mmCIF file of C-alpha atoms in Angstrom:
data_model
loop_
_atom_site.group_PDB
_atom_site.id
_atom_site.type_symbol
_atom_site.label_atom_id
_atom_site.label_comp_id
_atom_site.label_asym_id
_atom_site.label_seq_id
_atom_site.Cartn_x
_atom_site.Cartn_y
_atom_site.Cartn_z
ATOM 1 C CA UNK A 1 70.152 22.790 -21.259
ATOM 2 C CA UNK A 2 73.517 24.380 -21.887
ATOM 3 C CA UNK A 3 73.883 22.852 -25.345
ATOM 4 C CA UNK A 4 72.401 24.763 -28.262
ATOM 5 C CA UNK A 5 70.161 23.101 -30.812
ATOM 6 C CA UNK A 6 72.075 21.740 -33.804
ATOM 7 C CA UNK A 7 71.127 23.629 -36.964
ATOM 8 C CA UNK A 8 71.383 21.831 -40.311
ATOM 9 C CA UNK A 9 72.782 23.795 -43.235
ATOM 10 C CA UNK A 10 71.044 23.970 -46.593
ATOM 11 C CA UNK A 11 67.797 22.269 -45.572
ATOM 12 C CA UNK A 12 64.323 23.414 -46.502
ATOM 13 C CA UNK A 13 62.094 25.002 -43.840
ATOM 14 C CA UNK A 14 59.805 22.674 -41.940
ATOM 15 C CA UNK A 15 56.067 22.973 -42.641
ATOM 16 C CA UNK A 16 53.888 24.592 -39.991
ATOM 17 C CA UNK A 17 52.423 21.250 -38.931
ATOM 18 C CA UNK A 18 55.830 19.653 -38.246
ATOM 19 C CA UNK A 19 55.692 20.247 -34.480
ATOM 20 C CA UNK A 20 58.708 18.494 -33.004
ATOM 21 C CA UNK A 21 60.299 20.886 -30.508
ATOM 22 C CA UNK A 22 59.830 20.107 -26.798
ATOM 23 C CA UNK A 23 57.396 22.955 -26.123
ATOM 24 C CA UNK A 24 55.361 22.007 -29.202
ATOM 25 C CA UNK A 25 55.265 18.343 -28.194
ATOM 26 C CA UNK A 26 54.145 19.283 -24.701
ATOM 27 C CA UNK A 27 51.406 21.574 -26.032
ATOM 28 C CA UNK A 28 49.921 18.855 -28.251
ATOM 29 C CA UNK A 29 50.001 16.271 -25.460
ATOM 30 C CA UNK A 30 48.663 18.470 -22.670
ATOM 31 C CA UNK A 31 45.858 19.799 -24.901
ATOM 32 C CA UNK A 32 44.204 16.395 -25.224
ATOM 33 C CA UNK A 33 40.576 16.041 -24.158
ATOM 34 C CA UNK A 34 39.578 12.568 -25.359
ATOM 35 C CA UNK A 35 42.926 11.161 -24.318
ATOM 36 C CA UNK A 36 44.420 11.330 -20.843
ATOM 37 C CA UNK A 37 47.855 12.954 -20.615
ATOM 38 C CA UNK A 38 50.057 12.285 -17.600
ATOM 39 C CA UNK A 39 53.636 13.157 -16.765
ATOM 40 C CA UNK A 40 55.430 9.866 -16.136
ATOM 41 C CA UNK A 41 58.962 11.123 -15.514
ATOM 42 C CA UNK A 42 61.272 14.116 -15.649
ATOM 43 C CA UNK A 43 64.411 13.985 -17.780
ATOM 44 C CA UNK A 44 67.827 14.934 -16.351
ATOM 45 C CA UNK A 45 67.509 18.296 -18.112
ATOM 46 C CA UNK A 46 64.105 18.926 -16.558
ATOM 47 C CA UNK A 47 61.767 18.101 -19.440
ATOM 48 C CA UNK A 48 58.559 16.104 -18.890
ATOM 49 C CA UNK A 49 58.160 12.588 -20.240
ATOM 50 C CA UNK A 50 54.503 12.587 -21.248
ATOM 51 C CA UNK A 51 52.155 9.669 -21.787
ATOM 52 C CA UNK A 52 48.787 9.898 -23.533
ATOM 53 C CA UNK A 53 46.250 7.067 -23.222
ATOM 54 C CA UNK A 54 43.141 6.452 -25.324
ATOM 55 C CA UNK A 55 40.512 3.855 -24.470
ATOM 56 C CA UNK A 56 41.728 3.221 -20.941
ATOM 57 C CA UNK A 57 39.920 0.794 -18.668
ATOM 58 C CA UNK A 58 40.522 -0.727 -15.217
ATOM 59 C CA UNK A 59 42.425 -3.995 -15.096
ATOM 60 C CA UNK A 60 40.314 -7.054 -14.216
ATOM 61 C CA UNK A 61 43.020 -9.702 -14.485
ATOM 62 C CA UNK A 62 44.819 -11.097 -11.463
ATOM 63 C CA UNK A 63 47.174 -8.703 -9.602
ATOM 64 C CA UNK A 64 50.211 -10.631 -10.778
ATOM 65 C CA UNK A 65 53.264 -9.858 -12.871
ATOM 66 C CA UNK A 66 54.064 -11.634 -16.132
ATOM 67 C CA UNK A 67 56.809 -13.787 -14.658
ATOM 68 C CA UNK A 68 54.543 -15.096 -11.926
ATOM 69 C CA UNK A 69 51.673 -15.649 -14.363
ATOM 70 C CA UNK A 70 53.915 -17.797 -16.555
ATOM 71 C CA UNK A 71 54.839 -19.870 -13.533
ATOM 72 C CA UNK A 72 51.202 -20.776 -12.888
ATOM 73 C CA UNK A 73 50.748 -22.667 -16.135
ATOM 74 C CA UNK A 74 47.799 -20.368 -16.879
ATOM 75 C CA UNK A 75 49.532 -17.190 -18.116
ATOM 76 C CA UNK A 76 46.252 -15.751 -19.378
ATOM 77 C CA UNK A 77 45.492 -14.579 -15.826
ATOM 78 C CA UNK A 78 47.819 -11.658 -16.647
ATOM 79 C CA UNK A 79 46.455 -8.866 -18.808
ATOM 80 C CA UNK A 80 43.195 -8.371 -20.633
ATOM 81 C CA UNK A 81 40.251 -10.623 -19.880
ATOM 82 C CA UNK A 82 37.317 -11.784 -22.033
ATOM 83 C CA UNK A 83 36.324 -9.018 -24.453
ATOM 84 C CA UNK A 84 38.589 -6.264 -23.136
ATOM 85 C CA UNK A 85 40.477 -4.402 -25.886
ATOM 86 C CA UNK A 86 44.078 -5.206 -26.637
ATOM 87 C CA UNK A 87 46.634 -2.653 -25.490
ATOM 88 C CA UNK A 88 49.179 -1.241 -27.918
ATOM 89 C CA UNK A 89 52.117 0.557 -26.311
ATOM 90 C CA UNK A 90 53.974 2.958 -28.607
ATOM 91 C CA UNK A 91 57.140 4.981 -28.024
ATOM 92 C CA UNK A 92 58.970 7.456 -30.231
ATOM 93 C CA UNK A 93 61.943 9.744 -29.819
ATOM 94 C CA UNK A 94 63.920 7.322 -27.653
ATOM 95 C CA UNK A 95 66.805 8.830 -29.592
ATOM 96 C CA UNK A 96 65.968 12.515 -29.563
ATOM 97 C CA UNK A 97 67.491 13.180 -32.970
ATOM 98 C CA UNK A 98 65.020 10.736 -34.558
ATOM 99 C CA UNK A 99 62.044 12.990 -35.200
ATOM 100 C CA UNK A 100 59.942 10.951 -37.565
ATOM 101 C CA UNK A 101 58.207 8.715 -35.028
ATOM 102 C CA UNK A 102 57.525 11.759 -32.858
ATOM 103 C CA UNK A 103 55.618 13.494 -35.634
ATOM 104 C CA UNK A 104 53.725 10.267 -36.350
ATOM 105 C CA UNK A 105 52.418 9.924 -32.796
ATOM 106 C CA UNK A 106 51.559 13.623 -32.501
ATOM 107 C CA UNK A 107 49.534 13.379 -35.714
ATOM 108 C CA UNK A 108 47.839 10.247 -34.411
ATOM 109 C CA UNK A 109 46.862 12.199 -31.297
ATOM 110 C CA UNK A 110 45.446 14.985 -33.475
ATOM 111 C CA UNK A 111 43.425 12.462 -35.493
ATOM 112 C CA UNK A 112 42.002 10.870 -32.357
ATOM 113 C CA UNK A 113 41.179 14.254 -30.839
ATOM 114 C CA UNK A 114 39.846 16.170 -33.845
ATOM 115 C CA UNK A 115 39.358 13.746 -36.725
ATOM 116 C CA UNK A 116 42.081 15.507 -38.700
ATOM 117 C CA UNK A 117 45.850 15.409 -38.366
ATOM 118 C CA UNK A 118 48.144 18.376 -37.826
ATOM 119 C CA UNK A 119 47.963 19.058 -41.569
ATOM 120 C CA UNK A 120 44.188 19.346 -41.308
ATOM 121 C CA UNK A 121 43.685 16.105 -43.251
ATOM 122 C CA UNK A 122 41.341 13.276 -42.181
ATOM 123 C CA UNK A 123 42.407 9.629 -42.060
ATOM 124 C CA UNK A 124 39.148 7.864 -41.141
ATOM 125 C CA UNK A 125 40.454 4.327 -41.688
ATOM 126 C CA UNK A 126 43.245 4.931 -39.165
ATOM 127 C CA UNK A 127 40.892 6.464 -36.596
ATOM 128 C CA UNK A 128 38.465 3.559 -36.987
ATOM 129 C CA UNK A 129 41.252 1.017 -36.624
ATOM 130 C CA UNK A 130 42.601 2.725 -33.521
ATOM 131 C CA UNK A 131 39.162 2.675 -31.886
ATOM 132 C CA UNK A 132 39.439 -1.079 -31.252
ATOM 133 C CA UNK A 133 42.406 -0.736 -28.888
ATOM 134 C CA UNK A 134 43.671 0.858 -25.744
ATOM 135 C CA UNK A 135 46.554 3.016 -26.954
ATOM 136 C CA UNK A 136 49.375 3.971 -24.591
ATOM 137 C CA UNK A 137 51.493 6.598 -26.336
ATOM 138 C CA UNK A 138 54.863 8.093 -25.411
ATOM 139 C CA UNK A 139 55.280 10.639 -28.242
ATOM 140 C CA UNK A 140 58.807 11.692 -27.237
ATOM 141 C CA UNK A 141 60.757 9.730 -24.646
ATOM 142 C CA UNK A 142 64.091 11.547 -24.930
ATOM 143 C CA UNK A 143 63.142 15.206 -24.659
ATOM 144 C CA UNK A 144 66.732 16.102 -23.712
ATOM 145 C CA UNK A 145 68.043 14.880 -27.045
ATOM 146 C CA UNK A 146 65.079 16.377 -28.859
ATOM 147 C CA UNK A 147 65.826 19.818 -27.411
ATOM 148 C CA UNK A 148 69.269 19.987 -29.029
ATOM 149 C CA UNK A 149 68.435 18.227 -32.310
ATOM 150 C CA UNK A 150 67.384 19.620 -35.704
ATOM 151 C CA UNK A 151 63.737 19.814 -36.717
ATOM 152 C CA UNK A 152 64.233 17.417 -39.633
ATOM 153 C CA UNK A 153 66.801 15.852 -41.963
ATOM 154 C CA UNK A 154 65.262 16.220 -45.416
ATOM 155 C CA UNK A 155 67.900 17.208 -48.002
ATOM 156 C CA UNK A 156 70.527 17.243 -45.253
ATOM 157 C CA UNK A 157 74.149 16.216 -45.704
ATOM 158 C CA UNK A 158 74.774 12.678 -44.397
ATOM 159 C CA UNK A 159 77.902 13.606 -42.442
ATOM 160 C CA UNK A 160 76.044 16.490 -40.842
ATOM 161 C CA UNK A 161 73.225 14.102 -39.892
ATOM 162 C CA UNK A 162 75.751 11.832 -38.211
ATOM 163 C CA UNK A 163 77.185 14.716 -36.214
ATOM 164 C CA UNK A 164 73.732 15.951 -35.219
ATOM 165 C CA UNK A 165 72.787 12.503 -33.971
ATOM 166 C CA UNK A 166 76.022 11.094 -32.576
ATOM 167 C CA UNK A 167 77.826 14.304 -31.684
ATOM 168 C CA UNK A 168 81.588 14.745 -31.665
ATOM 169 C CA UNK A 169 84.541 14.362 -29.345
ATOM 170 C CA UNK A 170 86.453 17.370 -28.074
ATOM 171 C CA UNK A 171 88.962 16.964 -30.904
ATOM 172 C CA UNK A 172 86.110 17.398 -33.395
ATOM 173 C CA UNK A 173 85.949 13.757 -34.489
ATOM 174 C CA UNK A 174 82.410 12.547 -35.165
ATOM 175 C CA UNK A 175 81.061 9.964 -32.715
ATOM 176 C CA UNK A 176 79.834 7.353 -35.155
ATOM 177 C CA UNK A 177 77.268 4.592 -34.833
ATOM 178 C CA UNK A 178 77.802 1.963 -33.465
ATOM 179 C CA UNK A 179 80.979 3.290 -31.774
ATOM 180 C CA UNK A 180 78.760 5.368 -29.497
ATOM 181 C CA UNK A 181 77.389 2.124 -28.026
ATOM 182 C CA UNK A 182 80.796 1.297 -26.542
ATOM 183 C CA UNK A 183 79.950 3.722 -23.728
ATOM 184 C CA UNK A 184 77.094 3.630 -21.219
ATOM 185 C CA UNK A 185 76.885 6.449 -20.446
ATOM 186 C CA UNK A 186 78.759 8.506 -23.025
ATOM 187 C CA UNK A 187 81.715 10.158 -21.202
ATOM 188 C CA UNK A 188 80.459 13.723 -21.451
ATOM 189 C CA UNK A 189 83.712 15.187 -20.123
ATOM 190 C CA UNK A 190 85.364 13.970 -23.347
ATOM 191 C CA UNK A 191 82.629 15.253 -25.643
ATOM 192 C CA UNK A 192 82.355 18.526 -27.533
ATOM 193 C CA UNK A 193 78.716 17.932 -28.437
ATOM 194 C CA UNK A 194 76.740 14.824 -27.363
ATOM 195 C CA UNK A 195 74.271 14.695 -30.242
ATOM 196 C CA UNK A 196 70.600 13.935 -29.847
ATOM 197 C CA UNK A 197 71.062 10.173 -29.509
ATOM 198 C CA UNK A 198 71.514 9.999 -25.694
ATOM 199 C CA UNK A 199 69.807 11.939 -22.943
ATOM 200 C CA UNK A 200 71.634 14.801 -21.236
ATOM 201 C CA UNK A 201 73.460 12.397 -18.896
ATOM 202 C CA UNK A 202 74.810 10.468 -21.883
ATOM 203 C CA UNK A 203 72.557 7.416 -21.597
ATOM 204 C CA UNK A 204 71.245 5.636 -24.679
ATOM 205 C CA UNK A 205 67.729 4.884 -23.431
ATOM 206 C CA UNK A 206 67.219 2.106 -25.986
ATOM 207 C CA UNK A 207 69.917 0.093 -24.200
ATOM 208 C CA UNK A 208 68.822 0.930 -20.669
ATOM 209 C CA UNK A 209 67.543 -2.601 -20.295
ATOM 210 C CA UNK A 210 69.543 -4.390 -17.593
ATOM 211 C CA UNK A 211 67.090 -5.904 -15.080
ATOM 212 C CA UNK A 212 67.688 -4.511 -11.612
ATOM 213 C CA UNK A 213 69.857 -1.627 -12.800
ATOM 214 C CA UNK A 214 67.741 0.650 -14.969
ATOM 215 C CA UNK A 215 69.610 3.964 -15.080
ATOM 216 C CA UNK A 216 67.094 6.394 -16.574
ATOM 217 C CA UNK A 217 63.680 7.592 -15.494
ATOM 218 C CA UNK A 218 62.717 7.587 -19.174
ATOM 219 C CA UNK A 219 63.216 3.821 -19.505
ATOM 220 C CA UNK A 220 61.495 3.200 -16.178
ATOM 221 C CA UNK A 221 58.419 5.032 -17.448
ATOM 222 C CA UNK A 222 58.168 2.776 -20.501
ATOM 223 C CA UNK A 223 58.684 -0.431 -18.525
ATOM 224 C CA UNK A 224 56.243 0.617 -15.824
ATOM 225 C CA UNK A 225 53.574 1.304 -18.451
ATOM 226 C CA UNK A 226 54.218 -2.045 -20.148
ATOM 227 C CA UNK A 227 53.528 -3.887 -16.907
ATOM 228 C CA UNK A 228 50.787 -1.697 -15.429
ATOM 229 C CA UNK A 229 48.777 -1.595 -18.659
ATOM 230 C CA UNK A 230 49.607 -5.213 -19.589
ATOM 231 C CA UNK A 231 50.655 -4.277 -23.120
ATOM 232 C CA UNK A 232 49.790 -6.764 -25.866
ATOM 233 C CA UNK A 233 52.149 -5.179 -28.404
ATOM 234 C CA UNK A 234 55.043 -2.709 -28.220
ATOM 235 C CA UNK A 235 55.842 -0.464 -31.193
ATOM 236 C CA UNK A 236 59.191 1.324 -30.997
ATOM 237 C CA UNK A 237 59.638 4.043 -33.630
ATOM 238 C CA UNK A 238 63.158 4.965 -34.715
ATOM 239 C CA UNK A 239 64.707 6.432 -37.856
ATOM 240 C CA UNK A 240 67.972 6.647 -39.744
ATOM 241 C CA UNK A 241 69.646 8.996 -42.253
ATOM 242 C CA UNK A 242 71.572 6.450 -44.336
ATOM 243 C CA UNK A 243 69.140 4.650 -46.667
ATOM 244 C CA UNK A 244 66.090 5.919 -48.582
ATOM 245 C CA UNK A 245 64.145 2.891 -47.326
ATOM 246 C CA UNK A 246 61.892 2.620 -44.291
ATOM 247 C CA UNK A 247 61.534 -0.802 -42.719
ATOM 248 C CA UNK A 248 59.799 -2.761 -39.988
ATOM 249 C CA UNK A 249 62.531 -4.811 -38.330
ATOM 250 C CA UNK A 250 62.409 -8.466 -37.357
ATOM 251 C CA UNK A 251 61.948 -9.804 -33.811
ATOM 252 C CA UNK A 252 64.577 -10.767 -31.252
ATOM 253 C CA UNK A 253 65.612 -14.324 -30.461
ATOM 254 C CA UNK A 254 64.908 -13.690 -26.764
ATOM 255 C CA UNK A 255 61.232 -13.026 -27.530
ATOM 256 C CA UNK A 256 60.282 -16.715 -27.525
ATOM 257 C CA UNK A 257 58.681 -18.739 -30.334
ATOM 258 C CA UNK A 258 55.194 -17.196 -30.224
ATOM 259 C CA UNK A 259 56.426 -13.598 -30.279
ATOM 260 C CA UNK A 260 58.962 -14.391 -32.977
ATOM 261 C CA UNK A 261 56.206 -15.759 -35.199
ATOM 262 C CA UNK A 262 53.988 -12.712 -34.626
ATOM 263 C CA UNK A 263 56.908 -10.313 -35.061
ATOM 264 C CA UNK A 264 57.937 -11.847 -38.374
ATOM 265 C CA UNK A 265 54.411 -11.794 -39.752
ATOM 266 C CA UNK A 266 53.765 -8.216 -38.641
ATOM 267 C CA UNK A 267 57.084 -7.001 -40.057
ATOM 268 C CA UNK A 268 56.379 -8.635 -43.408
ATOM 269 C CA UNK A 269 52.882 -7.194 -43.588
ATOM 270 C CA UNK A 270 54.123 -3.728 -42.648
ATOM 271 C CA UNK A 271 56.898 -3.796 -45.222
ATOM 272 C CA UNK A 272 54.504 -5.049 -47.889
ATOM 273 C CA UNK A 273 52.101 -2.207 -47.085
ATOM 274 C CA UNK A 274 54.747 0.372 -48.012
ATOM 275 C CA UNK A 275 54.559 -0.645 -51.670
ATOM 276 C CA UNK A 276 51.614 1.782 -51.740
ATOM 277 C CA UNK A 277 54.243 4.523 -51.359
ATOM 278 C CA UNK A 278 56.599 2.892 -53.889
ATOM 279 C CA UNK A 279 58.989 1.401 -51.357
ATOM 280 C CA UNK A 280 60.682 -1.796 -52.574
ATOM 281 C CA UNK A 281 59.511 -5.129 -51.173
ATOM 282 C CA UNK A 282 60.722 -8.665 -51.770
ATOM 283 C CA UNK A 283 58.010 -11.187 -50.927
ATOM 284 C CA UNK A 284 60.562 -14.004 -50.778
ATOM 285 C CA UNK A 285 62.943 -12.232 -48.407
ATOM 286 C CA UNK A 286 63.156 -13.725 -44.928
ATOM 287 C CA UNK A 287 62.480 -11.493 -41.937
ATOM 288 C CA UNK A 288 65.651 -11.606 -39.863
ATOM 289 C CA UNK A 289 65.547 -12.670 -36.220
ATOM 290 C CA UNK A 290 68.227 -10.746 -34.337
ATOM 291 C CA UNK A 291 70.203 -11.381 -31.157
ATOM 292 C CA UNK A 292 69.674 -7.809 -29.953
ATOM 293 C CA UNK A 293 68.991 -7.152 -26.273
ATOM 294 C CA UNK A 294 67.514 -3.739 -25.575
ATOM 295 C CA UNK A 295 64.438 -1.894 -24.356
ATOM 296 C CA UNK A 296 62.232 -4.090 -26.559
ATOM 297 C CA UNK A 297 63.529 -7.134 -24.690
ATOM 298 C CA UNK A 298 62.892 -5.531 -21.320
ATOM 299 C CA UNK A 299 59.333 -4.622 -22.317
ATOM 300 C CA UNK A 300 58.696 -8.221 -23.343
ATOM 301 C CA UNK A 301 59.956 -9.413 -19.961
ATOM 302 C CA UNK A 302 57.470 -7.036 -18.302
ATOM 303 C CA UNK A 303 54.338 -8.089 -20.176
ATOM 304 C CA UNK A 304 55.067 -10.959 -22.569
ATOM 305 C CA UNK A 305 54.093 -8.921 -25.630
ATOM 306 C CA UNK A 306 55.785 -8.981 -29.036
ATOM 307 C CA UNK A 307 57.820 -5.880 -29.858
ATOM 308 C CA UNK A 308 58.658 -4.328 -33.206
ATOM 309 C CA UNK A 309 61.205 -1.647 -34.042
ATOM 310 C CA UNK A 310 60.474 0.574 -37.027
ATOM 311 C CA UNK A 311 63.197 2.467 -38.871
ATOM 312 C CA UNK A 312 61.917 5.432 -40.872
ATOM 313 C CA UNK A 313 64.073 7.014 -43.570
ATOM 314 C CA UNK A 314 64.899 10.402 -42.074
ATOM 315 C CA UNK A 315 66.346 11.762 -45.307
ATOM 316 C CA UNK A 316 63.347 10.775 -47.420
ATOM 317 C CA UNK A 317 63.694 13.713 -49.771
ATOM 318 C CA UNK A 318 60.347 12.998 -51.413
ATOM 319 C CA UNK A 319 58.868 15.068 -48.618
ATOM 320 C CA UNK A 320 57.432 15.447 -45.147
ATOM 321 C CA UNK A 321 54.085 13.964 -46.142
ATOM 322 C CA UNK A 322 55.581 10.664 -47.279
ATOM 323 C CA UNK A 323 57.390 10.281 -43.964
ATOM 324 C CA UNK A 324 54.119 10.727 -42.082
ATOM 325 C CA UNK A 325 52.127 8.482 -44.401
ATOM 326 C CA UNK A 326 54.734 5.739 -44.020
ATOM 327 C CA UNK A 327 53.828 5.587 -40.349
ATOM 328 C CA UNK A 328 50.113 5.757 -41.092
ATOM 329 C CA UNK A 329 50.342 2.678 -43.326
ATOM 330 C CA UNK A 330 52.200 0.764 -40.634
ATOM 331 C CA UNK A 331 49.615 1.602 -37.986
ATOM 332 C CA UNK A 332 46.692 0.711 -40.243
ATOM 333 C CA UNK A 333 48.333 -2.609 -41.081
ATOM 334 C CA UNK A 334 48.919 -3.405 -37.414
ATOM 335 C CA UNK A 335 45.407 -2.443 -36.345
ATOM 336 C CA UNK A 336 43.979 -4.643 -39.101
ATOM 337 C CA UNK A 337 46.119 -7.594 -37.982
ATOM 338 C CA UNK A 338 44.935 -7.242 -34.405
ATOM 339 C CA UNK A 339 41.318 -7.539 -35.531
ATOM 340 C CA UNK A 340 42.124 -10.868 -37.188
ATOM 341 C CA UNK A 341 43.917 -12.456 -34.238
ATOM 342 C CA UNK A 342 45.475 -11.396 -30.932
ATOM 343 C CA UNK A 343 48.954 -9.916 -30.879
ATOM 344 C CA UNK A 344 49.702 -11.800 -27.681
ATOM 345 C CA UNK A 345 47.766 -15.024 -27.143
ATOM 346 C CA UNK A 346 48.610 -15.508 -23.485
ATOM 347 C CA UNK A 347 46.313 -18.512 -23.154
ATOM 348 C CA UNK A 348 48.541 -20.321 -25.628
ATOM 349 C CA UNK A 349 51.765 -19.267 -23.964
ATOM 350 C CA UNK A 350 52.229 -22.232 -21.663
ATOM 351 C CA UNK A 351 55.484 -22.619 -19.808
ATOM 352 C CA UNK A 352 56.400 -25.573 -22.039
ATOM 353 C CA UNK A 353 56.894 -23.191 -24.955
ATOM 354 C CA UNK A 354 59.996 -21.785 -23.297
ATOM 355 C CA UNK A 355 61.312 -25.237 -22.405
ATOM 356 C CA UNK A 356 60.968 -26.754 -25.867
#
């Protein structure tokens, strides 16, 4: 890429295990033995979009897409059958400046490969929980944005974080969120620096979700995996520099009643779990259902699965370890839930649900 990597001023050095640069991400993914790493796309700047799968198995359900399965009145013909494991699809780094989900999935890979994470620490309860599922991992979707973004945002200035993520116009004015969403793609000829939010063609991959007109190979890779692997749950890891709080977000109104119910319960459980790290939690607070339409929505249209967006506090100045362990708690909570009941009960998803 022609753009140089944005360097934060006054931040502490990253620890040795914080491997978030494109070459480091690729090394971790391509070094897997227990997992299967495949290249699912190439970014506009020439980086690989890598997928790592654990616990893969051949599909035994009908060769039908989710839309057609719903039309039969027996939607359970799509996806896993009998005692086959549930499939959890995870993506991080859809915005390349958002590092925290990337480091979570790379550490999960290390745990599944070696029994210890990149710090050399075991997390046996997480490894055991993961063993019950087929995991389809995209550790860094937007490698273009990752290549020009800082390694981390701990102790960073908020305005500098905004410029690193959103970039700036040619007159030097910061491209602020959500102003950046007024363009698809970002008009790069008017930009001094694009930030790590979009890919190198200016596309915000999170909003590359219009059926029939998907613009990026990165989004296509996610949607293809959702359908081919019949995902039962989609976890979409993001982060932000504004608040000290990390949060599991509520579901979308377009998800349908069953997925809304699952999404709300999972979000509440995940947010409650973070009290172990002294995050605030209000048991009485309602989980908001949003009217957002984005990649989560498109994934749900591909496979019928609930989808959850996680927002990790990127400027969590308590340290790198707390950022990682925030993600660990979320994953453990989700894996525990899935042992209690299915994420996506397709047998109960009759067409009438969507007509009620």
